[in-house]
PDB file of C-alpha atoms in Angstrom:
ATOM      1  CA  UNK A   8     -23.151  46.803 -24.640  1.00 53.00           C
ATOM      2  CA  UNK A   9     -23.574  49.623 -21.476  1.00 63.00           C
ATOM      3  CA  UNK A  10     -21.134  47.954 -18.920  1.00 81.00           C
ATOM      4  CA  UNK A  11     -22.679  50.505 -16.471  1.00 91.00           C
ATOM      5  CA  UNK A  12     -26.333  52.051 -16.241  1.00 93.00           C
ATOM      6  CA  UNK A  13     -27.590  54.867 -14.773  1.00 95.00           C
ATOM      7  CA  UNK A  14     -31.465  55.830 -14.584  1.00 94.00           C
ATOM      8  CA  UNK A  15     -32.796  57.781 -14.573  1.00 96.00           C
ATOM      9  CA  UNK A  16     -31.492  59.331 -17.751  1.00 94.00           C
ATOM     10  CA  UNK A  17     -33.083  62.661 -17.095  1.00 96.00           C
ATOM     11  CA  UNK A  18     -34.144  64.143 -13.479  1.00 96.00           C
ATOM     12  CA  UNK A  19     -36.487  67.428 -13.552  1.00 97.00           C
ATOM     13  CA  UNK A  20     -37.644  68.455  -9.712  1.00 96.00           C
ATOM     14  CA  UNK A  21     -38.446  71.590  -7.811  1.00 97.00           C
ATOM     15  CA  UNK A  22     -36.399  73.077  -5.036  1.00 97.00           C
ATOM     16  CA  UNK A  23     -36.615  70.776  -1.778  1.00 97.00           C
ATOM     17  CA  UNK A  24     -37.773  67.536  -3.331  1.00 97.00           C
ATOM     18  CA  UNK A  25     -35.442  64.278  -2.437  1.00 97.00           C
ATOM     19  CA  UNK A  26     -34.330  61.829  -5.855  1.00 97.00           C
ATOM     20  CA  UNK A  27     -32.586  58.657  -5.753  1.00 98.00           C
ATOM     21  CA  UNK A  28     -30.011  58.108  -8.848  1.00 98.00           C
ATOM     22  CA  UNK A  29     -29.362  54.322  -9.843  1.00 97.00           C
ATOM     23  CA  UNK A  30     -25.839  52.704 -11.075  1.00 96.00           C
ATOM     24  CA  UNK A  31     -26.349  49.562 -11.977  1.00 95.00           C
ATOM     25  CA  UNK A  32     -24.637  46.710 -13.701  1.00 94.00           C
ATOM     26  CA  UNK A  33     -23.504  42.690 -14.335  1.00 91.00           C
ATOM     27  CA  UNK A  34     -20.242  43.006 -13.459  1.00 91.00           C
ATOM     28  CA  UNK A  35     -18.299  43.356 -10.127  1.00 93.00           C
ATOM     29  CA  UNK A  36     -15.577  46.324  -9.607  1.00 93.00           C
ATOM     30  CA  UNK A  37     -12.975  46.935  -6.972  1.00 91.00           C
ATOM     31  CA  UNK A  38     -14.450  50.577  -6.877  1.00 91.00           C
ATOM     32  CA  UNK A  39     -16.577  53.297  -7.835  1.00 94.00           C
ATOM     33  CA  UNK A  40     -16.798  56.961  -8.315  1.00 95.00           C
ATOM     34  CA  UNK A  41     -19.266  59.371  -8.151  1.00 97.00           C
ATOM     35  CA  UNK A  42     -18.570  62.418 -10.679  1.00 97.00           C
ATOM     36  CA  UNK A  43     -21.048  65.641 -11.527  1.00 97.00           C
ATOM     37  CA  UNK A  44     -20.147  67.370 -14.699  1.00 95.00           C
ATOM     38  CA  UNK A  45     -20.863  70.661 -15.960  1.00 93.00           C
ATOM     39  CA  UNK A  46     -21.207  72.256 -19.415  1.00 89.00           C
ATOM     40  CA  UNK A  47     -17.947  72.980 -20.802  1.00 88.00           C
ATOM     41  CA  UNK A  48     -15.706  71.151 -18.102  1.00 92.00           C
ATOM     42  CA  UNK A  49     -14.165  68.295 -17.406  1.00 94.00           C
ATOM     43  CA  UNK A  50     -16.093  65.789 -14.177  1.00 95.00           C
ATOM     44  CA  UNK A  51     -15.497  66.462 -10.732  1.00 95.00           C
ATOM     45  CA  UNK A  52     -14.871  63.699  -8.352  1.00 94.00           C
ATOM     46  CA  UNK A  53     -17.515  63.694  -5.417  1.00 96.00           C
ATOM     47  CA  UNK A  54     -16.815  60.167  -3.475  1.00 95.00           C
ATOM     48  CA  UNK A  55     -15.082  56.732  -3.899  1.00 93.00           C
ATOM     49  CA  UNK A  56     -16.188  53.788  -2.606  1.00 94.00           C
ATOM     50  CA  UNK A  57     -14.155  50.423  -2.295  1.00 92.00           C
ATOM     51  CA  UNK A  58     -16.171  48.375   0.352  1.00 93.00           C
ATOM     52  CA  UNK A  59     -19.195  46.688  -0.593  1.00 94.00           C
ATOM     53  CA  UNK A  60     -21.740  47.636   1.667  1.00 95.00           C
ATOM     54  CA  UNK A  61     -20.379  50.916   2.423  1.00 95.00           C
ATOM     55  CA  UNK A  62     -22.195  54.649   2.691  1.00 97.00           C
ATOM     56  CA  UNK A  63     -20.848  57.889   2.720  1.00 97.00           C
ATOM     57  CA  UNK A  64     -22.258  61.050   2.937  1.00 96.00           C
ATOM     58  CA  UNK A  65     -21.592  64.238   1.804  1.00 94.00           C
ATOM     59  CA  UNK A  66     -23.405  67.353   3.285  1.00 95.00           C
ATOM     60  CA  UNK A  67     -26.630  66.231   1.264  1.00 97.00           C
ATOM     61  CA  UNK A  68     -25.867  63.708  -0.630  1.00 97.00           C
ATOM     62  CA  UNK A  69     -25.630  59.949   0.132  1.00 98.00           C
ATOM     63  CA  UNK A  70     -23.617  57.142  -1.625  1.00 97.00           C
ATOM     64  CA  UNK A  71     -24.131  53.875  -1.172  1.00 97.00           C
ATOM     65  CA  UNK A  72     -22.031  50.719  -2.990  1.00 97.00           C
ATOM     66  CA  UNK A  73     -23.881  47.192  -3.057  1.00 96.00           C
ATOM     67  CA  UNK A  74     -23.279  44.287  -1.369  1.00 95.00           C
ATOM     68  CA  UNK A  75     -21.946  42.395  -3.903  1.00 95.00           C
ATOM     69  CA  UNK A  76     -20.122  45.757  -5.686  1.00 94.00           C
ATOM     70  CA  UNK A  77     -22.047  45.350  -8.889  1.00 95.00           C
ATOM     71  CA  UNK A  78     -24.512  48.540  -8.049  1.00 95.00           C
ATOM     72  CA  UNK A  79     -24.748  52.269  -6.226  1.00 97.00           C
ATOM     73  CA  UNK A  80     -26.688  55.239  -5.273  1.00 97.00           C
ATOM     74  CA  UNK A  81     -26.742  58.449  -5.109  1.00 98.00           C
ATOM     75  CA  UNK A  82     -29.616  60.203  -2.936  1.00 98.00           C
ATOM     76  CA  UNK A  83     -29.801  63.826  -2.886  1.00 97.00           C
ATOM     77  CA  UNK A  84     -31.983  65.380   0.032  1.00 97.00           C
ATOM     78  CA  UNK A  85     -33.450  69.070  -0.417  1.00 97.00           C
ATOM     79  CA  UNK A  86     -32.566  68.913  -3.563  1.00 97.00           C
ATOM     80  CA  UNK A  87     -30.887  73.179  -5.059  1.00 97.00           C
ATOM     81  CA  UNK A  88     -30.114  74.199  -7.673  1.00 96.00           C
ATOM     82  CA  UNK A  89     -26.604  74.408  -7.307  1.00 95.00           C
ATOM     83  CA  UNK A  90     -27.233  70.819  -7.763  1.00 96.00           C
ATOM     84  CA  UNK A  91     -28.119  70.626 -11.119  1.00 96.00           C
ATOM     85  CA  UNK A  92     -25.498  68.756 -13.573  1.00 96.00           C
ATOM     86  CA  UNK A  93     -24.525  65.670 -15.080  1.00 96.00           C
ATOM     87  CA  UNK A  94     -23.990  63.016 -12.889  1.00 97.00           C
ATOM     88  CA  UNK A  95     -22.094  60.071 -13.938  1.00 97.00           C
ATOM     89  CA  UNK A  96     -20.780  56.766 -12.189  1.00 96.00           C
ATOM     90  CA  UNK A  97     -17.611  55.385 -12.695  1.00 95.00           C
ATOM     91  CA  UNK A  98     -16.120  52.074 -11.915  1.00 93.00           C
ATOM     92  CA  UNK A  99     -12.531  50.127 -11.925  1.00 90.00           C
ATOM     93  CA  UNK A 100     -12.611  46.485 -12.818  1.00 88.00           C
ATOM     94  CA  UNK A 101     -10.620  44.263 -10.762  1.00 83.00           C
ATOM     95  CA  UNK A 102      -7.207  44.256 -12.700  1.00 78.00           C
ATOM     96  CA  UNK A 103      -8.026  47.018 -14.684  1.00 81.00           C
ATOM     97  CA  UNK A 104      -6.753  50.564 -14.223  1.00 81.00           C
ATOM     98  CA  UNK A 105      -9.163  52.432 -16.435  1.00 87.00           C
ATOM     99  CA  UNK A 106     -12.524  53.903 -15.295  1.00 90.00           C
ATOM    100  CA  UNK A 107     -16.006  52.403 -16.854  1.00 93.00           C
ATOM    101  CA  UNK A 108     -18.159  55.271 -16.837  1.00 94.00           C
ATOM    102  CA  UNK A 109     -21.952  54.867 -16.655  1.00 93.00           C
ATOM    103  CA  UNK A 110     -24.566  56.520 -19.285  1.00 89.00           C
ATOM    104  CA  UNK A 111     -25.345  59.980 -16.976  1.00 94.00           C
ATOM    105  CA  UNK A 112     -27.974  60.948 -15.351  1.00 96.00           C
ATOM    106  CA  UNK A 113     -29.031  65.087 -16.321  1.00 96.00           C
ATOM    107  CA  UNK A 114     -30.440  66.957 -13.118  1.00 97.00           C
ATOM    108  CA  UNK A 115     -32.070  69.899 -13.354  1.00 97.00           C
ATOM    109  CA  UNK A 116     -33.765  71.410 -10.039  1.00 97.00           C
ATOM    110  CA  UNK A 117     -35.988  74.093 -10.824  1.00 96.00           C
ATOM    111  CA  UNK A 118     -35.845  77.481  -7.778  1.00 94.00           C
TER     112      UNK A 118
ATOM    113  CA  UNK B  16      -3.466  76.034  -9.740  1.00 53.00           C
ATOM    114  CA  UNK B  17      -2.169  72.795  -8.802  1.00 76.00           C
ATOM    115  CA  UNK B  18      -5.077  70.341 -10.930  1.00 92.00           C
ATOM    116  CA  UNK B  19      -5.152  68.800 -13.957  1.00 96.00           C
ATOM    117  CA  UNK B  20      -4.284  71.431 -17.341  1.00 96.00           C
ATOM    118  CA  UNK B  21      -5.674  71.070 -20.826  1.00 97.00           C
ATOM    119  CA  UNK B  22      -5.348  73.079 -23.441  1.00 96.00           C
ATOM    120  CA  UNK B  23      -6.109  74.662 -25.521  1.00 97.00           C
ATOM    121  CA  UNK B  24      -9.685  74.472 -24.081  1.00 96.00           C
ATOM    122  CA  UNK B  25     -11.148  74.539 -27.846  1.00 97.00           C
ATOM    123  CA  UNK B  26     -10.022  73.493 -31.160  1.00 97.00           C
ATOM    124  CA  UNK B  27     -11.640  73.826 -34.593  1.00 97.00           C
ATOM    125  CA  UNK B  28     -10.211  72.068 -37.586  1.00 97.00           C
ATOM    126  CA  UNK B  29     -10.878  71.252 -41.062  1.00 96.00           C
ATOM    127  CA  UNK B  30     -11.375  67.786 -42.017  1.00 96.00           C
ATOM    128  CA  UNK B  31      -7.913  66.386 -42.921  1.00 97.00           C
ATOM    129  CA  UNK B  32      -6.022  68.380 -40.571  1.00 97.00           C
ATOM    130  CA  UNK B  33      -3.817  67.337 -38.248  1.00 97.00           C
ATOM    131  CA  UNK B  34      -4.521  68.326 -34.323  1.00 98.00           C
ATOM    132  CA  UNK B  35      -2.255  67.960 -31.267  1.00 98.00           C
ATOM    133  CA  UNK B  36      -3.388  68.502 -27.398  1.00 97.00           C
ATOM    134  CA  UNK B  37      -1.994  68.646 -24.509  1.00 98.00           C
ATOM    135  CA  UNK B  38      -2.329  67.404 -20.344  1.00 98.00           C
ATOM    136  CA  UNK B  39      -0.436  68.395 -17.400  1.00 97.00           C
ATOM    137  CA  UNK B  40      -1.504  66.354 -15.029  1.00 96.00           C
ATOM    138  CA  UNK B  41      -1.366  66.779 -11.150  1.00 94.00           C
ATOM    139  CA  UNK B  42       2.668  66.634 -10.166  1.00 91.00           C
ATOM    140  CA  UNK B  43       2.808  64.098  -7.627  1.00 87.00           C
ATOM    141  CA  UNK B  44       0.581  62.155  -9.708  1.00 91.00           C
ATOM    142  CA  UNK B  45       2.524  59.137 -12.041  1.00 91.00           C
ATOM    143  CA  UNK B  46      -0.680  57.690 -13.750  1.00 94.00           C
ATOM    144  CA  UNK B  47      -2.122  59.809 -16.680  1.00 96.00           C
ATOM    145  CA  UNK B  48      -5.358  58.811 -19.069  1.00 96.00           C
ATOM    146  CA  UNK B  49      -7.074  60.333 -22.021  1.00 97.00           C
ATOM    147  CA  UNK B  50     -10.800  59.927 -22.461  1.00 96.00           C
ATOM    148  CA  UNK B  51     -13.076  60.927 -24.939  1.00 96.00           C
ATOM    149  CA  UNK B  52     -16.780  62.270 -24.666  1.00 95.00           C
ATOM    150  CA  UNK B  53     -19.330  62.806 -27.200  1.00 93.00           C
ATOM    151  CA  UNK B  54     -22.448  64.818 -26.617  1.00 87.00           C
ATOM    152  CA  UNK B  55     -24.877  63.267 -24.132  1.00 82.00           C
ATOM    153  CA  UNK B  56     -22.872  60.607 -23.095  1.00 88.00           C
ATOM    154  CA  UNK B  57     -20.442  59.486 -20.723  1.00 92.00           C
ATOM    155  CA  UNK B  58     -16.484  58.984 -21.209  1.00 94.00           C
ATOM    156  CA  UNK B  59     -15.214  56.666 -22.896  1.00 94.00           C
ATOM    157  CA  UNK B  60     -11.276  55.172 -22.112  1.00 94.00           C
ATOM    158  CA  UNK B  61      -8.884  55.353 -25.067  1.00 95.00           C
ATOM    159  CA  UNK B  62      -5.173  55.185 -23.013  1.00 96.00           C
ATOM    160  CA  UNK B  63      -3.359  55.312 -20.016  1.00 94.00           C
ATOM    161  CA  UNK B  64       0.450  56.158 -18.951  1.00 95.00           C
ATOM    162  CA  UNK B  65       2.433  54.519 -15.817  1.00 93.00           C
ATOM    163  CA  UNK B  66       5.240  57.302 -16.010  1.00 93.00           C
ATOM    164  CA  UNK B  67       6.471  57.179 -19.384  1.00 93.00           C
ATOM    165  CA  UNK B  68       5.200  53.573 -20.507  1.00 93.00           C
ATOM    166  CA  UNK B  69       1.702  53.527 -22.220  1.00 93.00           C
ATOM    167  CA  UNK B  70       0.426  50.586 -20.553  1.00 91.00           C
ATOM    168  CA  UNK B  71      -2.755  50.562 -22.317  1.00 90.00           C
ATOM    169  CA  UNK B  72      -4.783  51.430 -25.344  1.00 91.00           C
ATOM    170  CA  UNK B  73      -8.189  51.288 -26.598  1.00 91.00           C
ATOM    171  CA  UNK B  74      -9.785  49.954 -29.784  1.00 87.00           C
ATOM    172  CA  UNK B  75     -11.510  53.208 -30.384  1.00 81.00           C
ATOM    173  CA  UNK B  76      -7.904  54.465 -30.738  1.00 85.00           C
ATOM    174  CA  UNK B  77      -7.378  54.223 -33.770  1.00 87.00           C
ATOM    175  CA  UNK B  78      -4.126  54.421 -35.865  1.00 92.00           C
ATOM    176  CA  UNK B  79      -4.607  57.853 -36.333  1.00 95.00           C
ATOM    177  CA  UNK B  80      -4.092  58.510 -32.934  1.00 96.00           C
ATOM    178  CA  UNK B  81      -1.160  58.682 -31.086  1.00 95.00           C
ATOM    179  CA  UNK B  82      -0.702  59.674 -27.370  1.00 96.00           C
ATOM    180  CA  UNK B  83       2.779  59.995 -26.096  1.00 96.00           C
ATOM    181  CA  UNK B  84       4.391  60.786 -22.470  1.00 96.00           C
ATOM    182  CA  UNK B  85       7.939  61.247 -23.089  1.00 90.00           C
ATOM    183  CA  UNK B  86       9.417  62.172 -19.709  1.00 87.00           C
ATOM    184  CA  UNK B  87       6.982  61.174 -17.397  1.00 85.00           C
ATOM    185  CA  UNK B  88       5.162  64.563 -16.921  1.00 91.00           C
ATOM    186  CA  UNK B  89       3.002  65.878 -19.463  1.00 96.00           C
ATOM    187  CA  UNK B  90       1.228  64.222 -22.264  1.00 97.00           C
ATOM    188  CA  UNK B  91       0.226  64.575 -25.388  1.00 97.00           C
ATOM    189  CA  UNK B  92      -2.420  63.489 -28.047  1.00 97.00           C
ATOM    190  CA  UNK B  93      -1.988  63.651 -31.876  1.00 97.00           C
ATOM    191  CA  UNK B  94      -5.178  62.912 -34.089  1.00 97.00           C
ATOM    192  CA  UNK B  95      -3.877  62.815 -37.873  1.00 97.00           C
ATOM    193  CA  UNK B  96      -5.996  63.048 -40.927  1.00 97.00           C
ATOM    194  CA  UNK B  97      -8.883  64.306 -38.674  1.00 97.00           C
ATOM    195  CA  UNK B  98     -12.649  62.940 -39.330  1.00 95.00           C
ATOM    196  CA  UNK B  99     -16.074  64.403 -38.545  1.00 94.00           C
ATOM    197  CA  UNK B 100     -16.367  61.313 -35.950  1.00 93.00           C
ATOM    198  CA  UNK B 101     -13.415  62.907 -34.121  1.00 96.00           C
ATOM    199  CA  UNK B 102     -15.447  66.034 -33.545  1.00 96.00           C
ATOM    200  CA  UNK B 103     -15.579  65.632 -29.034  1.00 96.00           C
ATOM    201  CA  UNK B 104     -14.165  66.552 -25.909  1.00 97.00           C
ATOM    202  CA  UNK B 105     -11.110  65.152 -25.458  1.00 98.00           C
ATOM    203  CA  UNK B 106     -10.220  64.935 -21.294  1.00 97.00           C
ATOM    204  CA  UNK B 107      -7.207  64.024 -19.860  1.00 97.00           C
ATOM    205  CA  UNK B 108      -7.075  62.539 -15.812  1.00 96.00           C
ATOM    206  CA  UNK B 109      -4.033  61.615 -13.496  1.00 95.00           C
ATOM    207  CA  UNK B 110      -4.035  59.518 -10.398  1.00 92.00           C
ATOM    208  CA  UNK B 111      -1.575  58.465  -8.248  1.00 89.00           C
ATOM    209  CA  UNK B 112      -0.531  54.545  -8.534  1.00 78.00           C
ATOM    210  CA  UNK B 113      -2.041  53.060  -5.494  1.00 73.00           C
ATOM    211  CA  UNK B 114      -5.041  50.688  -6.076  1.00 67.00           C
ATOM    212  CA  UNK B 115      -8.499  52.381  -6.062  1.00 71.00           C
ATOM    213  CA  UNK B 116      -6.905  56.318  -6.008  1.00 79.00           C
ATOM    214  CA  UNK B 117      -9.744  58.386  -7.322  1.00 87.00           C
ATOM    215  CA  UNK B 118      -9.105  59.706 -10.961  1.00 91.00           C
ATOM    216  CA  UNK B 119      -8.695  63.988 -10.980  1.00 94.00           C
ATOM    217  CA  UNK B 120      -9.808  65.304 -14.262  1.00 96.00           C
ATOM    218  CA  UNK B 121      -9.104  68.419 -16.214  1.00 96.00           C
ATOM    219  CA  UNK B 122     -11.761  70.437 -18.243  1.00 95.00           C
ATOM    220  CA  UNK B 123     -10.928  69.053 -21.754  1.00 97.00           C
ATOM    221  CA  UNK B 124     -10.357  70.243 -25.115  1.00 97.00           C
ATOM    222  CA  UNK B 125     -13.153  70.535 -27.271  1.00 97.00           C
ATOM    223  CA  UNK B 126     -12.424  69.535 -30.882  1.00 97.00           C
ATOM    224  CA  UNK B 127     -14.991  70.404 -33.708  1.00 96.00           C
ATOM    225  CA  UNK B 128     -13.979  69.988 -37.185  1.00 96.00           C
ATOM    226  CA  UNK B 129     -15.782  71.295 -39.876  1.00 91.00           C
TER     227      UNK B 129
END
């Protein structure tokens, strides 16, 4: 059982276009992370968020944790492709130390 | 570079053989994980480190595995009696202690055994 997912699985867009990526799941955590990941490396932090409710924004890209801390998004605007990668949530049960990482979501933007 | 060092980066193997990695994590930082990935999927948790003490472990860690953290600082992981199954990127992450500190990963070793 998928404690966390993500959808879509894949993403395939044009330079420019806006795309919303889901993290979704049953259980409550006391925070999540945003990570992209490229071929052949390890994943690179992008955000956390702790508050439910809460955005944050980075240059183009927009987080957003749920109310209740059970779901996020990620919303890219003018989409690059500098963009393209593996984007993966991550989230930290309450008591827990380790990170729960969601099923990916592979972006490609096309020039 | 002051992040989070794997190595080596890759690592191939013959079934049977024994294989040993190691993580340097970030200096300041005192908490220090090891995750594995397969192909198209996301991380999965197999142990953690509070200083020296390995305060957790994962059922996917089997006894063939052994992770170890002797002085605090770096780590390392010891697959014996390696299996195809085991072929995956091993990745290694520190944090500091305080609640909700983001995780700071390293680039993995990638283990293929033949």
């Amino acid at each position: 059982t998928q404690l966390l997912e993500q959808s879509p699985q894949f993403l395939s867009i044009q330079e420019g276009e806006n795309l919303t990526v889901y993290c979704n799941s049953s259980s409550v955590f006391s925070s999540l992370q945003w990570y992209r990941q490229e071929p052949g490396e390890g994943p690179v932090l992008l955000v956390t968020v702790v508050t439910g409710g809460e955005v944050k924004k980075l240059k183009r890209l927009t987080f957003q944790f749920g109310d209740a801390r059970k779901d996020s998004s990620l919303h890219i605007t003018a989409a690059q492709p500098g963009d393209t990668g593996l984007y993966l949530c991550a989230g930290v049960l309450f008591s827990y130390d380790k990170l729960i990482f969601g099923t990916g979501t592979r972006l490609q933007v096309f020039p | 570079d002051t992040g989070v060092s794997q190595n080596p980066r890759h690592k191939i193997t013959k079934r049977g053989q024994n294989v040993t990695f190691r993580c340097d994590p970030i200096s300041e930082h005192n908490r220090l994980y090891w995750y594995r990935q397969t192909l198209g999927q996301g991380p999965e948790f197999l142990t953690y480190f509070q200083n020296e003490a390995q305060l957790e472990k994962s059922r996917l860690l089997s006894d063939r595995f052994s992770a170890e953290r002797p002085k605090g600082s770096f780590s390392t992981l010891e697959i014996q009696r390696t299996e195809q199954g085991d072929s995956a990127m091993y990745l290694c992450a520190s944090s500091t202690r305080q609640t909700d500190q983001p995780q700071h990963f390293g680039d993995g070793t990638r283990l293929s055994i033949l």
